[in-house]
Amino acid sequence: MLYSELYQNLSLVPTRKANMGGEESKPAWTPSPPSPPPPPKEFDKQWRETCWSKEERNRMVDDLRSFKLSDPDVGQLRCLLYGPVGAGKSSFINSVNNVFQNRTTGGALVAAASGTSFTMTYDTHYIQGRSGEKRLPFAFNDVMGLETQTNGLHPDDIINALKGHLPEGYEFNPFHPLSNQKKEFIQNPSLSDKTHCLVSIVSADKIARMSDDVIAKMKNIRAEASRLKIPQVVVMTMPDKACELVNKDVKRIYYSKAIKEKMQICSNELGLPMNCILPVKNYHEEGMLDNNMDILILNAMTQIMNFANDQLWNLQQHANQK
């Protein structure tokens, strides 16, 4: 290497200037810019308008008590609840009953742990009226929870229930759905036997972790319900476990960005529009009723009843044409 080239290369190496004491000066310290504040967890206003007053709660209770069916001879609108194990199907039935009894009830047995389905038979859960009143104009059927692979409820039995083929007290068998060759199979179901609204129950804290197998089963059941023109909604339970804001105050549910995100996941995974995703906090640990929890339950029931009654009207029109 020529001397001139070596000199040129050395001249490119940065040097530190010495201070008056002969020591090299240190580079000046530059503070790092402050981190941006975290995004807010809430919207500025409710993105789904909701009235939380006691008067609104009582009005919805009265409206549902006096709800007029499209066909009075049917007796009760039948709502079929299904979903993963531990999602809160039985708890939702009890929560609805709590609202109308104005006290804690336990008609639908709830498992203490979510690992195994507690519901083993196909039973109709009626909602009592006030003392001396007849049953309210809607009823629930709670079925075994869906599990992965061959465990849990066989999807064909849910389809049998949709069509009204399952008898009261039928015992579920995960491996052998009820065959139309069995004597207990209802061959000619009445309007009362058929499902008027399919209600998917999913928990907000687990929706993003549901197995592909369970989601596939739910989609297949939904597809059959759609073919039968049965209206469908999703009741999203346990919002308090998915959002700390809601855990502290249920009224913040429609301010919460986390809850709206969970509802959007429900919509995307199950294929239902956002206005059919109904968040509800079930009664579980509470010893006394809570007005705000009741409002969410009653909002869900009002939409379910309206959808189911529309379906009953459609079934009635087709029956009249035969």
Short mmCIF file of C-alpha atoms in Angstrom, two decimals:
data_model
loop_
_atom_site.label_atom_id
_atom_site.label_comp_id
_atom_site.label_asym_id
_atom_site.label_seq_id
_atom_site.Cartn_x
_atom_site.Cartn_y
_atom_site.Cartn_z
CA MET A 1 0.00 0.00 0.00
CA LEU A 2 1.36 3.42 -0.87
CA TYR A 3 2.04 5.87 1.93
CA SER A 4 -0.49 8.32 0.48
CA GLU A 5 -3.26 5.65 0.53
CA LEU A 6 -2.45 4.68 4.12
CA TYR A 7 -2.63 8.31 5.17
CA GLN A 8 -5.95 8.75 3.42
CA ASN A 9 -7.44 5.69 5.18
CA LEU A 10 -6.27 6.82 8.57
CA SER A 11 -7.80 10.22 8.02
CA LEU A 12 -11.23 8.57 7.76
CA VAL A 13 -11.05 7.12 11.30
CA PRO A 14 -12.93 9.43 13.73
CA THR A 15 -10.82 10.84 16.56
CA ARG A 16 -11.72 12.25 19.94
CA LYS A 17 -10.44 15.65 20.87
CA ALA A 18 -8.58 15.99 24.13
CA ASN A 19 -9.84 18.40 26.75
CA MET A 20 -7.71 20.93 28.56
CA GLY A 21 -6.46 18.21 30.98
CA GLY A 22 -5.25 16.08 28.13
CA GLU A 23 -8.09 13.51 28.48
CA GLU A 24 -10.35 12.54 25.67
CA SER A 25 -13.84 14.04 25.88
CA LYS A 26 -16.83 11.67 25.99
CA PRO A 27 -19.61 11.95 23.42
CA ALA A 28 -22.56 14.06 24.57
CA TRP A 29 -25.51 11.99 26.01
CA THR A 30 -28.72 12.33 24.07
CA PRO A 31 -31.93 11.28 25.93
CA SER A 32 -34.16 8.78 24.11
CA PRO A 33 -37.57 10.12 23.06
CA PRO A 34 -40.42 9.29 25.48
CA SER A 35 -42.54 6.21 24.69
CA PRO A 36 -45.95 7.00 23.24
CA PRO A 37 -48.85 6.54 25.67
CA PRO A 38 -50.71 3.23 25.38
CA PRO A 39 -53.87 3.37 23.26
CA PRO A 40 -57.08 3.89 25.25
CA LYS A 41 -59.02 0.76 26.20
CA GLU A 42 -62.38 2.46 25.77
CA PHE A 43 -64.34 4.27 23.10
CA ASP A 44 -65.53 7.81 23.82
CA LYS A 45 -69.16 6.68 23.76
CA GLN A 46 -71.18 3.48 23.69
CA TRP A 47 -70.96 1.92 20.25
CA ARG A 48 -74.21 0.02 20.93
CA GLU A 49 -76.80 2.25 22.55
CA THR A 50 -78.17 0.76 25.76
CA CYS A 51 -80.46 2.12 28.46
CA TRP A 52 -79.41 0.92 31.93
CA SER A 53 -82.28 2.27 34.02
CA LYS A 54 -84.39 0.23 36.41
CA GLU A 55 -87.47 1.40 34.51
CA GLU A 56 -86.07 -0.04 31.27
CA ARG A 57 -85.35 -3.33 33.02
CA ASN A 58 -88.91 -3.57 34.34
CA ARG A 59 -90.39 -2.59 30.97
CA MET A 60 -88.54 -5.39 29.18
CA VAL A 61 -89.62 -7.89 31.84
CA ASP A 62 -93.26 -6.89 31.39
CA ASP A 63 -93.00 -6.99 27.59
CA LEU A 64 -91.57 -10.51 27.64
CA ARG A 65 -94.12 -11.73 30.17
CA SER A 66 -96.95 -10.56 27.93
CA PHE A 67 -95.29 -11.47 24.62
CA LYS A 68 -97.87 -12.51 22.00
CA LEU A 69 -96.97 -15.52 19.89
CA SER A 70 -97.71 -15.68 16.17
CA ASP A 71 -99.47 -18.98 16.90
CA PRO A 72 -100.91 -19.10 20.45
CA ASP A 73 -101.52 -22.86 20.17
CA VAL A 74 -97.76 -23.49 20.20
CA GLY A 75 -97.49 -22.49 23.86
CA GLN A 76 -93.78 -21.63 24.03
CA LEU A 77 -91.16 -20.52 21.58
CA ARG A 78 -88.44 -23.19 21.65
CA CYS A 79 -84.84 -21.95 21.81
CA LEU A 80 -82.07 -24.52 21.35
CA LEU A 81 -78.82 -23.71 23.13
CA TYR A 82 -75.57 -25.33 21.99
CA GLY A 83 -71.85 -24.62 22.12
CA PRO A 84 -68.53 -25.78 23.59
CA VAL A 85 -68.32 -27.46 26.98
CA GLY A 86 -68.22 -24.90 29.78
CA ALA A 87 -69.42 -21.96 27.69
CA GLY A 88 -72.34 -21.24 30.05
CA LYS A 89 -75.42 -22.78 28.41
CA SER A 90 -77.06 -23.97 31.64
CA SER A 91 -75.94 -20.81 33.45
CA PHE A 92 -77.69 -18.70 30.82
CA ILE A 93 -80.96 -20.58 31.40
CA ASN A 94 -80.65 -20.07 35.14
CA SER A 95 -79.77 -16.39 34.64
CA VAL A 96 -82.90 -15.81 32.54
CA ASN A 97 -84.96 -17.58 35.18
CA ASN A 98 -83.35 -15.43 37.89
CA VAL A 99 -84.52 -12.27 36.17
CA PHE A 100 -88.15 -13.38 35.95
CA GLN A 101 -88.23 -14.94 39.42
CA ASN A 102 -86.41 -11.92 40.87
CA ARG A 103 -84.21 -14.28 42.87
CA THR A 104 -81.42 -16.83 42.44
CA THR A 105 -82.55 -20.12 40.87
CA GLY A 106 -80.89 -23.35 39.78
CA GLY A 107 -83.26 -25.29 37.55
CA ALA A 108 -80.61 -26.16 34.96
CA LEU A 109 -77.75 -27.97 36.69
CA VAL A 110 -74.36 -26.35 36.13
CA ALA A 111 -71.06 -28.21 36.35
CA ALA A 112 -68.51 -26.77 38.76
CA ALA A 113 -65.69 -27.44 36.29
CA SER A 114 -65.68 -26.84 32.54
CA GLY A 115 -63.84 -29.98 31.46
CA THR A 116 -66.88 -32.24 30.99
CA SER A 117 -70.43 -31.55 29.92
CA PHE A 118 -72.95 -31.82 32.76
CA THR A 119 -75.99 -32.01 30.49
CA MET A 120 -76.69 -35.61 29.54
CA THR A 121 -80.36 -35.59 28.45
CA TYR A 122 -82.56 -33.53 26.17
CA ASP A 123 -84.84 -31.61 28.52
CA THR A 124 -87.08 -28.59 28.10
CA HIS A 125 -86.55 -25.81 30.63
CA TYR A 126 -89.65 -23.68 31.09
CA ILE A 127 -89.58 -20.25 32.73
CA GLN A 128 -92.08 -19.82 35.51
CA GLY A 129 -94.37 -16.84 35.70
CA ARG A 130 -95.23 -15.03 38.87
CA SER A 131 -96.89 -16.99 41.64
CA GLY A 132 -100.07 -18.43 40.20
CA GLU A 133 -99.21 -17.48 36.60
CA LYS A 134 -98.75 -19.93 33.75
CA ARG A 135 -95.40 -20.51 32.08
CA LEU A 136 -93.83 -17.68 30.13
CA PRO A 137 -94.10 -17.91 26.33
CA PHE A 138 -90.60 -19.27 25.74
CA ALA A 139 -88.57 -22.33 26.73
CA PHE A 140 -85.01 -23.59 26.35
CA ASN A 141 -83.47 -26.87 25.36
CA ASP A 142 -79.93 -27.29 26.65
CA VAL A 143 -77.80 -30.00 25.03
CA MET A 144 -74.47 -31.66 25.73
CA GLY A 145 -71.45 -29.48 25.05
CA LEU A 146 -69.47 -29.82 21.84
CA GLU A 147 -65.98 -31.26 22.19
CA THR A 148 -63.11 -32.12 19.88
CA GLN A 149 -63.15 -35.13 17.57
CA THR A 150 -65.59 -37.86 18.68
CA ASN A 151 -66.16 -36.58 22.22
CA GLY A 152 -69.22 -34.70 23.38
CA LEU A 153 -72.54 -34.31 21.61
CA HIS A 154 -72.95 -35.84 18.16
CA PRO A 155 -73.83 -33.00 15.73
CA ASP A 156 -76.58 -35.12 14.14
CA ASP A 157 -78.50 -35.03 17.42
CA ILE A 158 -78.50 -31.23 17.34
CA ILE A 159 -79.90 -31.41 13.82
CA ASN A 160 -82.54 -33.87 15.09
CA ALA A 161 -83.42 -31.34 17.78
CA LEU A 162 -83.68 -28.52 15.24
CA LYS A 163 -86.22 -30.55 13.27
CA GLY A 164 -88.17 -31.58 16.40
CA HIS A 165 -87.31 -35.30 16.27
CA LEU A 166 -85.85 -35.65 19.80
CA PRO A 167 -88.23 -36.74 22.56
CA GLU A 168 -88.21 -35.23 26.03
CA GLY A 169 -85.66 -36.95 28.26
CA TYR A 170 -83.69 -38.44 25.37
CA GLU A 171 -80.23 -39.53 26.59
CA PHE A 172 -77.38 -38.33 24.42
CA ASN A 173 -74.86 -40.79 23.03
CA PRO A 174 -71.72 -39.20 21.53
CA PHE A 175 -71.20 -42.15 19.20
CA HIS A 176 -74.75 -42.99 18.13
CA PRO A 177 -77.23 -40.20 17.32
CA LEU A 178 -80.93 -41.03 17.44
CA SER A 179 -81.92 -43.01 14.35
CA ASN A 180 -85.25 -42.53 12.61
CA GLN A 181 -85.67 -46.28 13.03
CA LYS A 182 -85.95 -45.95 16.81
CA LYS A 183 -89.43 -45.93 18.29
CA GLU A 184 -88.72 -42.80 20.38
CA PHE A 185 -87.84 -40.81 17.24
CA ILE A 186 -90.62 -38.23 16.64
CA GLN A 187 -91.57 -38.92 13.03
CA ASN A 188 -94.06 -36.07 12.55
CA PRO A 189 -93.03 -33.21 14.83
CA SER A 190 -95.50 -30.44 15.55
CA LEU A 191 -94.71 -26.72 15.45
CA SER A 192 -94.19 -26.94 19.21
CA ASP A 193 -91.53 -29.65 18.84
CA LYS A 194 -89.40 -27.75 16.34
CA THR A 195 -86.69 -25.25 17.20
CA HIS A 196 -87.66 -21.64 16.59
CA CYS A 197 -84.25 -20.06 17.28
CA LEU A 198 -80.75 -21.54 17.44
CA VAL A 199 -78.61 -19.92 20.14
CA SER A 200 -74.85 -20.47 20.04
CA ILE A 201 -73.25 -19.99 23.45
CA VAL A 202 -69.54 -19.10 23.49
CA SER A 203 -67.37 -17.57 26.22
CA ALA A 204 -65.60 -14.30 25.47
CA ASP A 205 -62.37 -15.36 27.17
CA LYS A 206 -62.06 -18.59 25.14
CA ILE A 207 -63.44 -17.71 21.70
CA ALA A 208 -59.97 -17.03 20.26
CA ARG A 209 -58.72 -20.40 21.56
CA MET A 210 -61.59 -22.62 20.41
CA SER A 211 -60.35 -25.67 18.56
CA ASP A 212 -60.78 -25.86 14.81
CA ASP A 213 -62.74 -29.08 15.29
CA VAL A 214 -65.35 -27.46 17.55
CA ILE A 215 -65.65 -24.44 15.24
CA ALA A 216 -66.15 -26.77 12.27
CA LYS A 217 -68.94 -28.60 14.13
CA MET A 218 -70.62 -25.31 15.00
CA LYS A 219 -70.43 -24.12 11.38
CA ASN A 220 -71.95 -27.37 10.12
CA ILE A 221 -74.83 -27.04 12.58
CA ARG A 222 -75.30 -23.42 11.58
CA ALA A 223 -75.37 -24.41 7.91
CA GLU A 224 -78.14 -26.94 8.57
CA ALA A 225 -80.10 -24.37 10.61
CA SER A 226 -79.74 -21.90 7.75
CA ARG A 227 -81.01 -24.52 5.31
CA LEU A 228 -84.04 -24.96 7.57
CA LYS A 229 -84.36 -21.13 7.73
CA ILE A 230 -84.05 -21.15 11.51
CA PRO A 231 -82.88 -17.77 12.87
CA GLN A 232 -79.64 -17.74 14.83
CA VAL A 233 -77.85 -15.61 17.41
CA VAL A 234 -74.69 -15.90 19.49
CA VAL A 235 -74.84 -15.26 23.23
CA MET A 236 -71.30 -14.36 24.28
CA THR A 237 -70.83 -15.11 27.96
CA MET A 238 -68.11 -14.25 30.51
CA PRO A 239 -67.24 -10.76 29.20
CA ASP A 240 -65.94 -9.93 32.67
CA LYS A 241 -63.18 -12.53 32.21
CA ALA A 242 -62.16 -11.04 28.87
CA CYS A 243 -62.03 -7.39 29.96
CA GLU A 244 -61.00 -5.85 33.27
CA LEU A 245 -63.16 -2.78 32.60
CA VAL A 246 -66.27 -4.95 32.40
CA ASN A 247 -65.16 -6.93 35.43
CA LYS A 248 -65.25 -3.70 37.42
CA ASP A 249 -68.40 -2.26 35.83
CA VAL A 250 -70.75 -4.17 33.50
CA LYS A 251 -72.07 -0.87 32.12
CA ARG A 252 -68.71 -0.30 30.39
CA ILE A 253 -69.31 -3.29 28.11
CA TYR A 254 -70.18 -1.23 25.03
CA TYR A 255 -67.33 1.19 25.71
CA SER A 256 -64.79 -1.64 25.81
CA LYS A 257 -62.59 -2.11 22.76
CA ALA A 258 -61.61 -5.58 23.98
CA ILE A 259 -65.24 -6.73 24.06
CA LYS A 260 -65.96 -5.37 20.60
CA GLU A 261 -62.87 -7.23 19.35
CA LYS A 262 -64.11 -10.48 20.94
CA MET A 263 -67.52 -9.98 19.35
CA GLN A 264 -65.86 -9.44 15.97
CA ILE A 265 -63.98 -12.72 16.40
CA CYS A 266 -67.32 -14.44 17.12
CA SER A 267 -68.77 -12.89 14.00
CA ASN A 268 -65.81 -13.93 11.84
CA GLU A 269 -65.51 -17.48 13.21
CA LEU A 270 -69.21 -18.36 13.22
CA GLY A 271 -70.38 -16.28 10.27
CA LEU A 272 -73.05 -14.18 11.97
CA PRO A 273 -73.34 -10.38 11.73
CA MET A 274 -72.32 -8.24 14.69
CA ASN A 275 -75.93 -7.31 15.51
CA CYS A 276 -76.58 -11.00 16.22
CA ILE A 277 -73.73 -11.22 18.77
CA LEU A 278 -75.26 -10.62 22.20
CA PRO A 279 -72.87 -10.26 25.17
CA VAL A 280 -74.28 -11.39 28.52
CA LYS A 281 -72.86 -11.79 31.99
CA ASN A 282 -74.43 -14.88 33.55
CA TYR A 283 -75.21 -15.15 37.23
CA HIS A 284 -72.59 -17.35 38.80
CA GLU A 285 -71.13 -16.08 42.08
CA GLU A 286 -73.67 -13.36 42.78
CA GLY A 287 -76.10 -13.88 45.65
CA MET A 288 -78.30 -10.92 44.71
CA LEU A 289 -79.65 -9.70 41.40
CA ASP A 290 -77.87 -6.91 39.57
CA ASN A 291 -79.80 -4.44 37.40
CA ASN A 292 -77.04 -4.06 34.80
CA MET A 293 -76.62 -7.82 34.36
CA ASP A 294 -80.39 -8.09 34.00
CA ILE A 295 -80.38 -5.46 31.24
CA LEU A 296 -77.92 -7.47 29.13
CA ILE A 297 -79.88 -10.69 29.69
CA LEU A 298 -83.18 -9.03 28.80
CA ASN A 299 -81.76 -7.36 25.69
CA ALA A 300 -80.59 -10.77 24.50
CA MET A 301 -83.92 -12.43 25.30
CA THR A 302 -85.89 -9.70 23.51
CA GLN A 303 -83.93 -10.25 20.29
CA ILE A 304 -84.14 -14.05 20.61
CA MET A 305 -87.91 -13.88 21.13
CA ASN A 306 -88.48 -11.59 18.16
CA PHE A 307 -86.40 -13.82 15.88
CA ALA A 308 -88.11 -16.99 17.16
CA ASN A 309 -91.57 -15.51 16.74
CA ASP A 310 -90.76 -14.58 13.15
CA GLN A 311 -89.75 -18.19 12.55
CA LEU A 312 -92.96 -19.48 14.13
CA TRP A 313 -94.97 -17.25 11.80
CA ASN A 314 -93.07 -18.63 8.79
CA LEU A 315 -93.62 -22.24 9.89
CA GLN A 316 -97.30 -21.51 10.40
CA GLN A 317 -97.62 -20.07 6.88
CA HIS A 318 -96.00 -23.13 5.32
CA ALA A 319 -98.22 -25.44 7.39
CA ASN A 320 -101.32 -23.61 6.21
CA GLN A 321 -100.34 -24.09 2.57
CA LYS A 322 -100.24 -27.88 2.87
#
